[in-house]
Amino acid sequence: MTAHATIVPRPGIMDIAPYVGGSSHIDGANRVIKLSANENPFGPSASAVDAYRDHAEHLGLYPEAQEEVAATIAQVHGLEPGRIVLGAGSDEIISLLCQAYAGPGDEVLYSEHGFLMYKLSSMAAGATPVTAPERNLTADVDQLIAAMNDRTRLVFVANPNNPTGTMIGKAELTRLADALPPQAMLVIDAAYAEYLKPAEDDGAKELVATRDNVLMTRTFSKIYGLAALRLGWAYVPEHVAAVYHRVRGPFNVTAPALAAGVAAMRDQAYVDRCRVTNEVWRDWLTREILAAGLGVVPSKGNFVLVQAGDRVADLDAHLKSRGLIARRVDAYGLAGYLRISVGDEEACRLVADAITTFGA
Ligand code: PMP
C-alpha cells in the first residue's frame, strides 16, 4: 500500500514517475562494465582523490563556506565568483530553480527528448512541463519559441543534450535567448560542455555574463569523474544568486565534495586528457557501429545513442550477455534507441565487438 487516505502530498506529486538511475548490475555476472550513466571511466584526477582522502580527518565538522570552490571555478573559467552557486549535483540546482521560479499555473519548457530532470523537477514544484518538438533529434529553436507564452517561467536546453548527444550552436542559442518572454529565464544545461572542442563552444558563458535572464549549469559528475560526491555549479545573474542562496540548504554541498572539487578544478590538464581520449574512442565507436549496420546519432558528449528500432531489447540483452550495461531510453520517448557511455579502450572494443556480432 503506497497511498494514505487522509495524508496526501500536494497535487501532482504522485503523478511523477520516479527517476531510475543507470543500472550497475547484471544477474549472474561477476564482472560487468557499467556504461549506463555517462560516468568518466577513468574516475577523477588523482589530486581530487587525495583531497577527498585528506578530508577524512575532518568529518566531524560542518562544511565551510562555498567560496573557495566558487573562487577556483571563477579563476579557471574567467567568471565573477559572486555569480557562481553550487549544488548537490546539477540535479539539485535544476530542482531548486524549479522550486524558486515555477509553481502551479506556470510552465517549464524544454525540448522533446530533453534531460528527464526538467520534467520531474517541474512537476515536483507543481508547475506544468511543456515540450517542444525536435528536428533530427536536436532542439528546434523555432519550436521552442512557438511554445513560449506568458506562463513560461523556465526554458531548459541541455547543450549537448542527454540522451541524444546533439546540440545547437551559438547563433541558435542566442536567438532563443533573444526570444524569451519577460518573465522567463533560459537555463543552459552544460553538463557535457567539457567534452566539446574549443571551436564547438556555444557561447553560454558570454550569454550569462551579458544578460539578466540566462544561466548555465555545470557538473563535476561527468568529465571531472566525481559523480559519487554530488557536486554541480551554475553561473547565474546576481538576482538569481540572491534567490538561490535563500532556497538552498545552508550545507547543501558536503565538505569532501568541496575539497575534491577545488582540486579537480585546478587540474585542467587531466580534463583535457579525458576530453581527447573520449573524442578518439567515441568517434571510433561511432564508426564501428555504423560499419555493423546500425544507426547512431553523432554525439558531442561522452556517450552514443544507437538506433536499433525493434531490435533494441535484443541488442540490450546481447550486450548484457557480455557484461556490458547500456541504458534504454524509453522514458525519453526514444523506445528504439540504446544509449551507451564511452568507456575506456577495452570497454569500447568490447562494445564494438558485441555490436558487430549482433549486426551480422
Ligand atoms: N544535466 C544533464 C544533461 C545530465 O545528463 C545530467 C546527469 N545525468 C545532469 C544534468 C545531472 O548531473 P549531476 O546531478 O550529477 O550534476
mmCIF file of C-alpha atoms and ligand atoms in Angstrom:
data_model
loop_
_atom_site.group_PDB
_atom_site.id
_atom_site.type_symbol
_atom_site.label_atom_id
_atom_site.label_comp_id
_atom_site.label_asym_id
_atom_site.label_seq_id
_atom_site.Cartn_x
_atom_site.Cartn_y
_atom_site.Cartn_z
ATOM 1 C CA MET A 1 0.000 0.000 0.000
ATOM 2 C CA THR A 2 1.546 3.300 -1.004
ATOM 3 C CA ALA A 3 -1.318 5.799 -0.696
ATOM 4 C CA HIS A 4 -2.702 7.157 2.592
ATOM 5 C CA ALA A 5 -6.390 8.038 2.911
ATOM 6 C CA THR A 6 -6.017 11.449 4.530
ATOM 7 C CA ILE A 7 -2.329 12.388 4.451
ATOM 8 C CA VAL A 8 -1.551 13.344 0.887
ATOM 9 C CA PRO A 9 1.142 15.389 -0.843
ATOM 10 C CA ARG A 10 0.476 18.446 -2.996
ATOM 11 C CA PRO A 11 -1.450 17.737 -6.222
ATOM 12 C CA GLY A 12 0.684 16.270 -8.980
ATOM 13 C CA ILE A 13 3.441 14.766 -6.829
ATOM 14 C CA MET A 14 2.166 11.188 -7.169
ATOM 15 C CA ASP A 15 1.951 11.654 -10.955
ATOM 16 C CA ILE A 16 5.754 11.791 -11.080
ATOM 17 C CA ALA A 17 7.385 8.623 -12.415
ATOM 18 C CA PRO A 18 10.485 8.357 -10.162
ATOM 19 C CA TYR A 19 13.870 8.703 -11.879
ATOM 20 C CA VAL A 20 15.619 5.383 -12.385
ATOM 21 C CA GLY A 21 19.403 5.669 -12.478
ATOM 22 C CA GLY A 22 21.596 3.681 -14.849
ATOM 23 C CA SER A 23 21.905 0.148 -13.531
ATOM 24 C CA SER A 24 25.222 -1.363 -12.477
ATOM 25 C CA HIS A 25 24.243 -4.989 -12.006
ATOM 26 C CA ILE A 26 23.568 -7.996 -14.214
ATOM 27 C CA ASP A 27 22.135 -11.112 -12.565
ATOM 28 C CA GLY A 28 24.697 -13.884 -12.544
ATOM 29 C CA ALA A 29 27.570 -11.830 -13.947
ATOM 30 C CA ASN A 30 30.528 -11.131 -11.684
ATOM 31 C CA ARG A 31 32.381 -8.717 -13.948
ATOM 32 C CA VAL A 32 30.331 -6.012 -15.560
ATOM 33 C CA ILE A 33 31.205 -2.770 -17.307
ATOM 34 C CA LYS A 34 28.751 -0.010 -16.468
ATOM 35 C CA LEU A 35 28.051 2.142 -19.493
ATOM 36 C CA SER A 36 24.650 3.353 -18.377
ATOM 37 C CA ALA A 37 25.284 6.623 -16.563
ATOM 38 C CA ASN A 38 27.803 8.617 -18.637
ATOM 39 C CA GLU A 39 30.466 8.447 -15.955
ATOM 40 C CA ASN A 40 34.144 9.087 -16.614
ATOM 41 C CA PRO A 41 35.725 5.608 -16.992
ATOM 42 C CA PHE A 42 38.987 6.974 -15.561
ATOM 43 C CA GLY A 43 37.384 8.492 -12.467
ATOM 44 C CA PRO A 44 38.676 11.789 -11.078
ATOM 45 C CA SER A 45 42.096 13.428 -11.120
ATOM 46 C CA ALA A 46 44.455 11.837 -8.562
ATOM 47 C CA SER A 47 44.699 15.198 -6.806
ATOM 48 C CA ALA A 48 40.923 15.205 -6.245
ATOM 49 C CA VAL A 49 41.123 11.749 -4.687
ATOM 50 C CA ASP A 50 43.941 12.955 -2.399
ATOM 51 C CA ALA A 51 41.902 15.986 -1.334
ATOM 52 C CA TYR A 52 38.938 13.745 -0.618
ATOM 53 C CA ARG A 53 41.066 11.360 1.466
ATOM 54 C CA ASP A 54 42.676 14.214 3.371
ATOM 55 C CA HIS A 55 39.237 15.393 4.304
ATOM 56 C CA ALA A 56 38.579 12.151 6.159
ATOM 57 C CA GLU A 57 40.355 13.784 9.143
ATOM 58 C CA HIS A 58 37.641 16.434 9.412
ATOM 59 C CA LEU A 59 34.367 14.592 9.047
ATOM 60 C CA GLY A 60 33.080 15.856 12.375
ATOM 61 C CA LEU A 61 32.839 19.410 11.091
ATOM 62 C CA TYR A 62 30.179 21.080 9.006
ATOM 63 C CA PRO A 63 31.310 22.181 5.545
ATOM 64 C CA GLU A 64 32.923 25.601 5.393
ATOM 65 C CA ALA A 65 31.524 28.333 3.181
ATOM 66 C CA GLN A 66 31.490 27.541 -0.523
ATOM 67 C CA GLU A 67 33.703 30.478 -1.501
ATOM 68 C CA GLU A 68 36.882 28.527 -2.246
ATOM 69 C CA VAL A 69 35.283 26.333 -4.888
ATOM 70 C CA ALA A 70 33.477 29.313 -6.375
ATOM 71 C CA ALA A 71 36.732 31.293 -6.476
ATOM 72 C CA THR A 72 38.595 28.416 -8.124
ATOM 73 C CA ILE A 73 35.887 27.910 -10.738
ATOM 74 C CA ALA A 74 35.811 31.655 -11.361
ATOM 75 C CA GLN A 75 39.554 31.760 -11.870
ATOM 76 C CA VAL A 76 39.661 28.787 -14.246
ATOM 77 C CA HIS A 77 36.669 29.929 -16.282
ATOM 78 C CA GLY A 78 37.208 33.694 -16.099
ATOM 79 C CA LEU A 79 33.904 34.337 -14.297
ATOM 80 C CA GLU A 80 32.691 36.517 -11.426
ATOM 81 C CA PRO A 81 32.845 34.390 -8.227
ATOM 82 C CA GLY A 82 29.785 36.033 -6.676
ATOM 83 C CA ARG A 83 27.650 34.769 -9.531
ATOM 84 C CA ILE A 84 28.633 31.117 -9.059
ATOM 85 C CA VAL A 85 26.311 28.916 -6.999
ATOM 86 C CA LEU A 86 26.779 25.278 -6.002
ATOM 87 C CA GLY A 87 24.500 22.303 -5.636
ATOM 88 C CA ALA A 88 24.496 18.629 -4.678
ATOM 89 C CA GLY A 89 24.908 17.768 -8.338
ATOM 90 C CA SER A 90 23.416 19.966 -11.022
ATOM 91 C CA ASP A 91 20.244 17.950 -10.376
ATOM 92 C CA GLU A 92 19.786 19.895 -7.160
ATOM 93 C CA ILE A 93 20.296 23.196 -8.951
ATOM 94 C CA ILE A 94 17.681 22.244 -11.561
ATOM 95 C CA SER A 95 15.298 21.258 -8.793
ATOM 96 C CA LEU A 96 15.826 24.441 -6.753
ATOM 97 C CA LEU A 97 15.396 26.638 -9.813
ATOM 98 C CA CYS A 98 12.053 24.980 -10.482
ATOM 99 C CA GLN A 99 11.031 25.373 -6.821
ATOM 100 C CA ALA A 100 12.002 29.031 -6.771
ATOM 101 C CA TYR A 101 10.689 30.156 -10.131
ATOM 102 C CA ALA A 102 7.883 27.830 -11.216
ATOM 103 C CA GLY A 103 4.744 26.736 -9.403
ATOM 104 C CA PRO A 104 1.128 25.855 -10.106
ATOM 105 C CA GLY A 105 -0.079 27.586 -13.269
ATOM 106 C CA ASP A 106 3.476 28.141 -14.551
ATOM 107 C CA GLU A 107 5.096 26.300 -17.421
ATOM 108 C CA VAL A 108 8.590 24.851 -17.712
ATOM 109 C CA LEU A 109 9.635 24.384 -21.314
ATOM 110 C CA TYR A 110 12.223 22.042 -22.833
ATOM 111 C CA SER A 111 12.637 20.048 -25.994
ATOM 112 C CA GLU A 112 11.011 16.714 -26.770
ATOM 113 C CA HIS A 113 13.942 14.472 -25.820
ATOM 114 C CA GLY A 114 15.418 16.814 -23.228
ATOM 115 C CA PHE A 115 17.014 15.610 -19.979
ATOM 116 C CA LEU A 116 14.401 13.951 -17.756
ATOM 117 C CA MET A 117 15.007 16.002 -14.619
ATOM 118 C CA TYR A 118 13.383 19.072 -16.210
ATOM 119 C CA LYS A 119 10.102 17.197 -16.269
ATOM 120 C CA LEU A 120 10.442 15.628 -12.825
ATOM 121 C CA SER A 121 11.624 18.819 -11.110
ATOM 122 C CA SER A 122 8.945 20.998 -12.670
ATOM 123 C CA MET A 123 6.252 18.505 -11.629
ATOM 124 C CA ALA A 124 7.667 18.361 -8.099
ATOM 125 C CA ALA A 125 7.330 22.155 -7.975
ATOM 126 C CA GLY A 126 3.698 21.927 -9.088
ATOM 127 C CA ALA A 127 4.440 23.530 -12.453
ATOM 128 C CA THR A 128 3.430 22.168 -15.845
ATOM 129 C CA PRO A 129 6.155 20.618 -18.004
ATOM 130 C CA VAL A 130 5.800 21.537 -21.687
ATOM 131 C CA THR A 131 7.811 20.030 -24.535
ATOM 132 C CA ALA A 132 8.580 21.384 -27.991
ATOM 133 C CA PRO A 133 9.185 19.021 -30.929
ATOM 134 C CA GLU A 134 12.762 18.438 -32.046
ATOM 135 C CA ARG A 135 14.171 18.228 -35.544
ATOM 136 C CA ASN A 136 16.620 15.391 -36.277
ATOM 137 C CA LEU A 137 16.771 14.607 -32.547
ATOM 138 C CA THR A 138 18.048 18.156 -31.976
ATOM 139 C CA ALA A 139 16.423 21.048 -30.096
ATOM 140 C CA ASP A 140 14.478 23.180 -32.571
ATOM 141 C CA VAL A 141 14.635 26.847 -31.621
ATOM 142 C CA ASP A 142 11.626 27.790 -33.758
ATOM 143 C CA GLN A 143 9.513 25.180 -31.979
ATOM 144 C CA LEU A 144 10.753 26.266 -28.557
ATOM 145 C CA ILE A 145 9.942 29.894 -29.366
ATOM 146 C CA ALA A 146 6.498 28.893 -30.656
ATOM 147 C CA ALA A 147 5.814 27.102 -27.347
ATOM 148 C CA MET A 148 6.672 30.134 -25.172
ATOM 149 C CA ASN A 149 3.831 32.138 -23.666
ATOM 150 C CA ASP A 150 3.054 34.342 -20.672
ATOM 151 C CA ARG A 151 3.074 31.323 -18.338
ATOM 152 C CA THR A 152 6.569 30.161 -19.346
ATOM 153 C CA ARG A 153 8.974 30.670 -16.430
ATOM 154 C CA LEU A 154 11.954 28.476 -17.293
ATOM 155 C CA VAL A 155 13.301 27.170 -20.595
ATOM 156 C CA PHE A 156 15.836 24.344 -20.267
ATOM 157 C CA VAL A 157 18.231 23.407 -23.055
ATOM 158 C CA ALA A 158 20.898 20.802 -22.428
ATOM 159 C CA ASN A 159 23.723 21.623 -24.808
ATOM 160 C CA PRO A 160 24.849 18.978 -25.679
ATOM 161 C CA ASN A 161 21.710 17.124 -24.690
ATOM 162 C CA ASN A 162 21.448 13.815 -22.879
ATOM 163 C CA PRO A 163 20.429 11.282 -24.212
ATOM 164 C CA THR A 164 20.636 12.457 -27.844
ATOM 165 C CA GLY A 165 24.183 13.874 -27.757
ATOM 166 C CA THR A 166 23.162 16.668 -30.122
ATOM 167 C CA MET A 167 23.487 20.421 -29.596
ATOM 168 C CA ILE A 168 22.603 23.783 -31.066
ATOM 169 C CA GLY A 169 25.215 26.393 -31.983
ATOM 170 C CA LYS A 170 25.909 29.853 -30.639
ATOM 171 C CA ALA A 171 23.682 31.705 -33.102
ATOM 172 C CA GLU A 172 20.687 29.493 -32.354
ATOM 173 C CA LEU A 173 21.221 29.689 -28.596
ATOM 174 C CA THR A 174 21.417 33.480 -28.836
ATOM 175 C CA ARG A 175 18.263 33.579 -30.952
ATOM 176 C CA LEU A 176 16.499 31.536 -28.263
ATOM 177 C CA ALA A 177 17.699 33.901 -25.524
ATOM 178 C CA ASP A 178 16.546 36.904 -27.589
ATOM 179 C CA ALA A 179 13.034 35.471 -27.815
ATOM 180 C CA LEU A 180 12.409 34.922 -24.087
ATOM 181 C CA PRO A 181 9.245 36.478 -22.730
ATOM 182 C CA PRO A 182 9.891 38.992 -19.905
ATOM 183 C CA GLN A 183 9.027 36.591 -17.052
ATOM 184 C CA ALA A 184 11.128 33.670 -18.361
ATOM 185 C CA MET A 185 14.742 32.563 -17.984
ATOM 186 C CA LEU A 186 16.842 30.324 -20.192
ATOM 187 C CA VAL A 187 18.795 27.611 -18.374
ATOM 188 C CA ILE A 188 21.634 26.250 -20.475
ATOM 189 C CA ASP A 189 22.499 22.857 -19.005
ATOM 190 C CA ALA A 190 26.141 22.394 -19.901
ATOM 191 C CA ALA A 191 26.741 19.090 -18.087
ATOM 192 C CA TYR A 192 28.729 17.825 -21.091
ATOM 193 C CA ALA A 193 30.353 21.121 -22.132
ATOM 194 C CA GLU A 194 33.855 19.956 -21.201
ATOM 195 C CA TYR A 195 33.632 17.308 -23.917
ATOM 196 C CA LEU A 196 33.331 19.950 -26.643
ATOM 197 C CA LYS A 197 36.242 21.072 -28.761
ATOM 198 C CA PRO A 198 37.001 24.795 -28.275
ATOM 199 C CA ALA A 199 35.526 25.531 -31.719
ATOM 200 C CA GLU A 200 32.233 23.955 -30.666
ATOM 201 C CA ASP A 201 31.703 26.360 -27.750
ATOM 202 C CA ASP A 202 28.109 27.583 -27.692
ATOM 203 C CA GLY A 203 28.807 30.956 -26.070
ATOM 204 C CA ALA A 204 26.806 30.098 -22.919
ATOM 205 C CA LYS A 205 29.253 31.876 -20.613
ATOM 206 C CA GLU A 206 29.062 35.113 -22.595
ATOM 207 C CA LEU A 207 25.269 34.930 -22.692
ATOM 208 C CA VAL A 208 25.118 34.613 -18.908
ATOM 209 C CA ALA A 209 27.714 37.348 -18.469
ATOM 210 C CA THR A 210 25.785 39.848 -20.551
ATOM 211 C CA ARG A 211 22.125 39.123 -19.769
ATOM 212 C CA ASP A 212 19.940 39.006 -16.700
ATOM 213 C CA ASN A 213 17.707 36.173 -17.924
ATOM 214 C CA VAL A 214 20.165 33.426 -18.914
ATOM 215 C CA LEU A 215 22.034 30.992 -16.683
ATOM 216 C CA MET A 216 24.279 27.977 -17.157
ATOM 217 C CA THR A 217 24.523 24.809 -15.053
ATOM 218 C CA ARG A 218 27.611 22.589 -14.919
ATOM 219 C CA THR A 219 28.647 19.420 -13.152
ATOM 220 C CA PHE A 220 31.620 17.631 -11.616
ATOM 221 C CA SER A 221 29.892 14.301 -12.314
ATOM 222 C CA LYS A 222 30.934 13.835 -15.914
ATOM 223 C CA ILE A 223 34.427 14.729 -17.132
ATOM 224 C CA TYR A 224 35.623 15.517 -13.593
ATOM 225 C CA GLY A 225 34.743 11.960 -12.593
ATOM 226 C CA LEU A 226 33.209 12.919 -9.228
ATOM 227 C CA ALA A 227 29.641 11.656 -9.673
ATOM 228 C CA ALA A 228 29.703 9.920 -6.286
ATOM 229 C CA LEU A 229 30.292 13.183 -4.446
ATOM 230 C CA ARG A 230 27.344 15.079 -5.987
ATOM 231 C CA LEU A 231 28.761 18.457 -6.941
ATOM 232 C CA GLY A 232 27.378 20.842 -9.513
ATOM 233 C CA TRP A 233 27.625 24.561 -10.121
ATOM 234 C CA ALA A 234 25.864 27.271 -12.021
ATOM 235 C CA TYR A 235 26.809 30.681 -13.390
ATOM 236 C CA VAL A 236 23.829 32.922 -12.841
ATOM 237 C CA PRO A 237 22.739 36.574 -12.876
ATOM 238 C CA GLU A 238 23.180 38.296 -9.489
ATOM 239 C CA HIS A 239 19.470 38.435 -8.792
ATOM 240 C CA VAL A 240 19.250 34.647 -9.314
ATOM 241 C CA ALA A 241 22.174 34.049 -6.923
ATOM 242 C CA ALA A 242 20.292 36.075 -4.308
ATOM 243 C CA VAL A 243 17.249 33.842 -4.762
ATOM 244 C CA TYR A 244 19.259 30.617 -4.878
ATOM 245 C CA HIS A 245 21.027 31.295 -1.583
ATOM 246 C CA ARG A 246 17.628 31.682 0.062
ATOM 247 C CA VAL A 247 16.253 28.350 -1.115
ATOM 248 C CA ARG A 248 19.292 26.095 -0.879
ATOM 249 C CA GLY A 249 20.161 24.240 2.294
ATOM 250 C CA PRO A 250 22.940 26.005 4.241
ATOM 251 C CA PHE A 251 25.190 22.948 3.861
ATOM 252 C CA ASN A 252 23.794 21.564 0.603
ATOM 253 C CA VAL A 253 27.241 20.519 -0.646
ATOM 254 C CA THR A 254 29.318 18.198 1.531
ATOM 255 C CA ALA A 255 32.783 19.166 2.739
ATOM 256 C CA PRO A 256 34.585 16.267 0.973
ATOM 257 C CA ALA A 257 32.852 17.309 -2.258
ATOM 258 C CA LEU A 258 34.045 20.902 -1.825
ATOM 259 C CA ALA A 259 37.605 19.739 -1.109
ATOM 260 C CA ALA A 260 37.739 17.355 -4.071
ATOM 261 C CA GLY A 261 36.032 19.900 -6.315
ATOM 262 C CA VAL A 262 38.723 22.530 -5.746
ATOM 263 C CA ALA A 263 41.495 20.052 -6.539
ATOM 264 C CA ALA A 264 39.673 18.673 -9.589
ATOM 265 C CA MET A 265 39.049 22.145 -10.994
ATOM 266 C CA ARG A 266 42.723 23.038 -10.599
ATOM 267 C CA ASP A 267 43.790 20.019 -12.663
ATOM 268 C CA GLN A 268 42.716 21.169 -16.105
ATOM 269 C CA ALA A 269 45.429 19.069 -17.760
ATOM 270 C CA TYR A 270 43.517 15.996 -16.590
ATOM 271 C CA VAL A 271 40.275 17.369 -18.035
ATOM 272 C CA ASP A 272 42.000 17.973 -21.377
ATOM 273 C CA ARG A 273 43.362 14.428 -21.483
ATOM 274 C CA CYS A 274 39.936 12.963 -20.709
ATOM 275 C CA ARG A 275 38.334 15.091 -23.422
ATOM 276 C CA VAL A 276 40.802 13.976 -26.080
ATOM 277 C CA THR A 277 40.569 10.311 -25.090
ATOM 278 C CA ASN A 278 36.778 10.467 -25.113
ATOM 279 C CA GLU A 279 36.772 12.029 -28.563
ATOM 280 C CA VAL A 280 39.082 9.384 -30.007
ATOM 281 C CA TRP A 281 37.082 6.438 -28.667
ATOM 282 C CA ARG A 282 33.639 7.989 -29.156
ATOM 283 C CA ASP A 283 34.388 8.617 -32.817
ATOM 284 C CA TRP A 284 35.946 5.173 -33.255
ATOM 285 C CA LEU A 285 32.903 3.532 -31.637
ATOM 286 C CA THR A 286 30.574 5.551 -33.843
ATOM 287 C CA ARG A 287 32.344 4.286 -36.965
ATOM 288 C CA GLU A 288 32.254 0.699 -35.715
ATOM 289 C CA ILE A 289 28.522 0.870 -35.002
ATOM 290 C CA LEU A 290 27.841 2.275 -38.467
ATOM 291 C CA ALA A 291 30.019 -0.421 -40.009
ATOM 292 C CA ALA A 292 27.939 -3.018 -38.146
ATOM 293 C CA GLY A 293 24.878 -1.747 -39.984
ATOM 294 C CA LEU A 294 23.169 0.047 -37.069
ATOM 295 C CA GLY A 295 22.275 3.722 -36.910
ATOM 296 C CA VAL A 296 23.978 6.050 -34.442
ATOM 297 C CA VAL A 297 23.337 9.695 -33.623
ATOM 298 C CA PRO A 298 26.549 11.770 -33.970
ATOM 299 C CA SER A 299 27.354 12.693 -30.365
ATOM 300 C CA LYS A 300 29.095 15.686 -28.817
ATOM 301 C CA GLY A 301 29.125 14.055 -25.371
ATOM 302 C CA ASN A 302 30.667 11.010 -23.690
ATOM 303 C CA PHE A 303 28.022 8.591 -24.924
ATOM 304 C CA VAL A 304 26.477 7.413 -28.169
ATOM 305 C CA LEU A 305 22.827 6.831 -28.982
ATOM 306 C CA VAL A 306 22.413 3.688 -31.040
ATOM 307 C CA GLN A 307 19.363 3.308 -33.229
ATOM 308 C CA ALA A 308 18.224 -0.301 -33.049
ATOM 309 C CA GLY A 309 14.481 0.004 -33.783
ATOM 310 C CA ASP A 310 12.525 -3.089 -32.848
ATOM 311 C CA ARG A 311 15.768 -4.964 -32.144
ATOM 312 C CA VAL A 312 16.608 -2.724 -29.199
ATOM 313 C CA ALA A 313 15.669 -5.227 -26.474
ATOM 314 C CA ASP A 314 17.710 -7.912 -28.225
ATOM 315 C CA LEU A 315 20.697 -5.604 -28.554
ATOM 316 C CA ASP A 316 20.459 -4.656 -24.882
ATOM 317 C CA ALA A 317 20.276 -8.356 -23.907
ATOM 318 C CA HIS A 318 23.173 -9.217 -26.215
ATOM 319 C CA LEU A 319 25.365 -6.547 -24.596
ATOM 320 C CA LYS A 320 24.318 -7.729 -21.133
ATOM 321 C CA SER A 321 25.260 -11.305 -22.014
ATOM 322 C CA ARG A 322 28.784 -9.922 -22.427
ATOM 323 C CA GLY A 323 28.685 -7.979 -19.173
ATOM 324 C CA LEU A 324 28.057 -4.618 -20.837
ATOM 325 C CA ILE A 325 25.365 -2.449 -19.273
ATOM 326 C CA ALA A 326 23.825 0.151 -21.572
ATOM 327 C CA ARG A 327 20.796 2.367 -20.982
ATOM 328 C CA ARG A 328 17.336 2.036 -22.502
ATOM 329 C CA VAL A 329 15.863 5.486 -23.112
ATOM 330 C CA ASP A 330 12.145 4.761 -23.449
ATOM 331 C CA ALA A 331 11.442 7.359 -20.731
ATOM 332 C CA TYR A 332 12.791 9.965 -23.176
ATOM 333 C CA GLY A 333 10.413 8.976 -25.941
ATOM 334 C CA LEU A 334 13.226 7.063 -27.658
ATOM 335 C CA ALA A 335 11.993 3.468 -27.428
ATOM 336 C CA GLY A 336 14.057 2.131 -30.347
ATOM 337 C CA TYR A 337 17.349 3.536 -29.058
ATOM 338 C CA LEU A 338 20.053 2.437 -26.671
ATOM 339 C CA ARG A 339 22.446 4.892 -25.018
ATOM 340 C CA ILE A 340 25.956 3.624 -24.412
ATOM 341 C CA SER A 341 28.564 5.610 -22.482
ATOM 342 C CA VAL A 342 32.044 5.851 -23.961
ATOM 343 C CA GLY A 343 34.180 3.732 -21.674
ATOM 344 C CA ASP A 344 37.915 3.156 -21.785
ATOM 345 C CA GLU A 345 39.588 1.475 -24.765
ATOM 346 C CA GLU A 346 38.836 -2.027 -23.536
ATOM 347 C CA ALA A 347 35.164 -1.217 -22.949
ATOM 348 C CA CYS A 348 34.812 0.412 -26.377
ATOM 349 C CA ARG A 349 36.416 -2.580 -28.081
ATOM 350 C CA LEU A 350 34.099 -4.970 -26.224
ATOM 351 C CA VAL A 351 31.046 -2.887 -27.199
ATOM 352 C CA ALA A 352 32.140 -2.699 -30.829
ATOM 353 C CA ASP A 353 32.753 -6.427 -30.944
ATOM 354 C CA ALA A 354 29.371 -7.180 -29.379
ATOM 355 C CA ILE A 355 27.556 -4.841 -31.785
ATOM 356 C CA THR A 356 29.424 -6.239 -34.775
ATOM 357 C CA THR A 357 28.408 -9.801 -33.936
ATOM 358 C CA PHE A 358 24.872 -8.602 -33.244
ATOM 359 C CA GLY A 359 24.592 -6.671 -36.500
ATOM 360 C CA ALA A 360 25.908 -9.550 -38.594
HETATM 361 N N1 PMP B 1 22.103 17.524 -16.908
HETATM 362 C C1 PMP B 1 22.296 16.565 -17.797
HETATM 363 C C2 PMP B 1 22.072 16.880 -19.226
HETATM 364 C C3 PMP B 1 22.698 15.282 -17.384
HETATM 365 O O1 PMP B 1 22.856 14.307 -18.275
HETATM 366 C C4 PMP B 1 22.908 15.033 -16.014
HETATM 367 C C5 PMP B 1 23.356 13.689 -15.495
HETATM 368 N N2 PMP B 1 22.662 12.611 -15.919
HETATM 369 C C6 PMP B 1 22.679 16.081 -15.126
HETATM 370 C C7 PMP B 1 22.301 17.315 -15.593
HETATM 371 C C8 PMP B 1 22.790 15.914 -13.641
HETATM 372 O O2 PMP B 1 24.050 15.589 -13.231
HETATM 373 P P1 PMP B 1 24.545 15.796 -11.764
HETATM 374 O O3 PMP B 1 23.343 15.970 -10.867
HETATM 375 O O4 PMP B 1 25.313 14.586 -11.439
HETATM 376 O O5 PMP B 1 25.371 17.041 -11.792
#
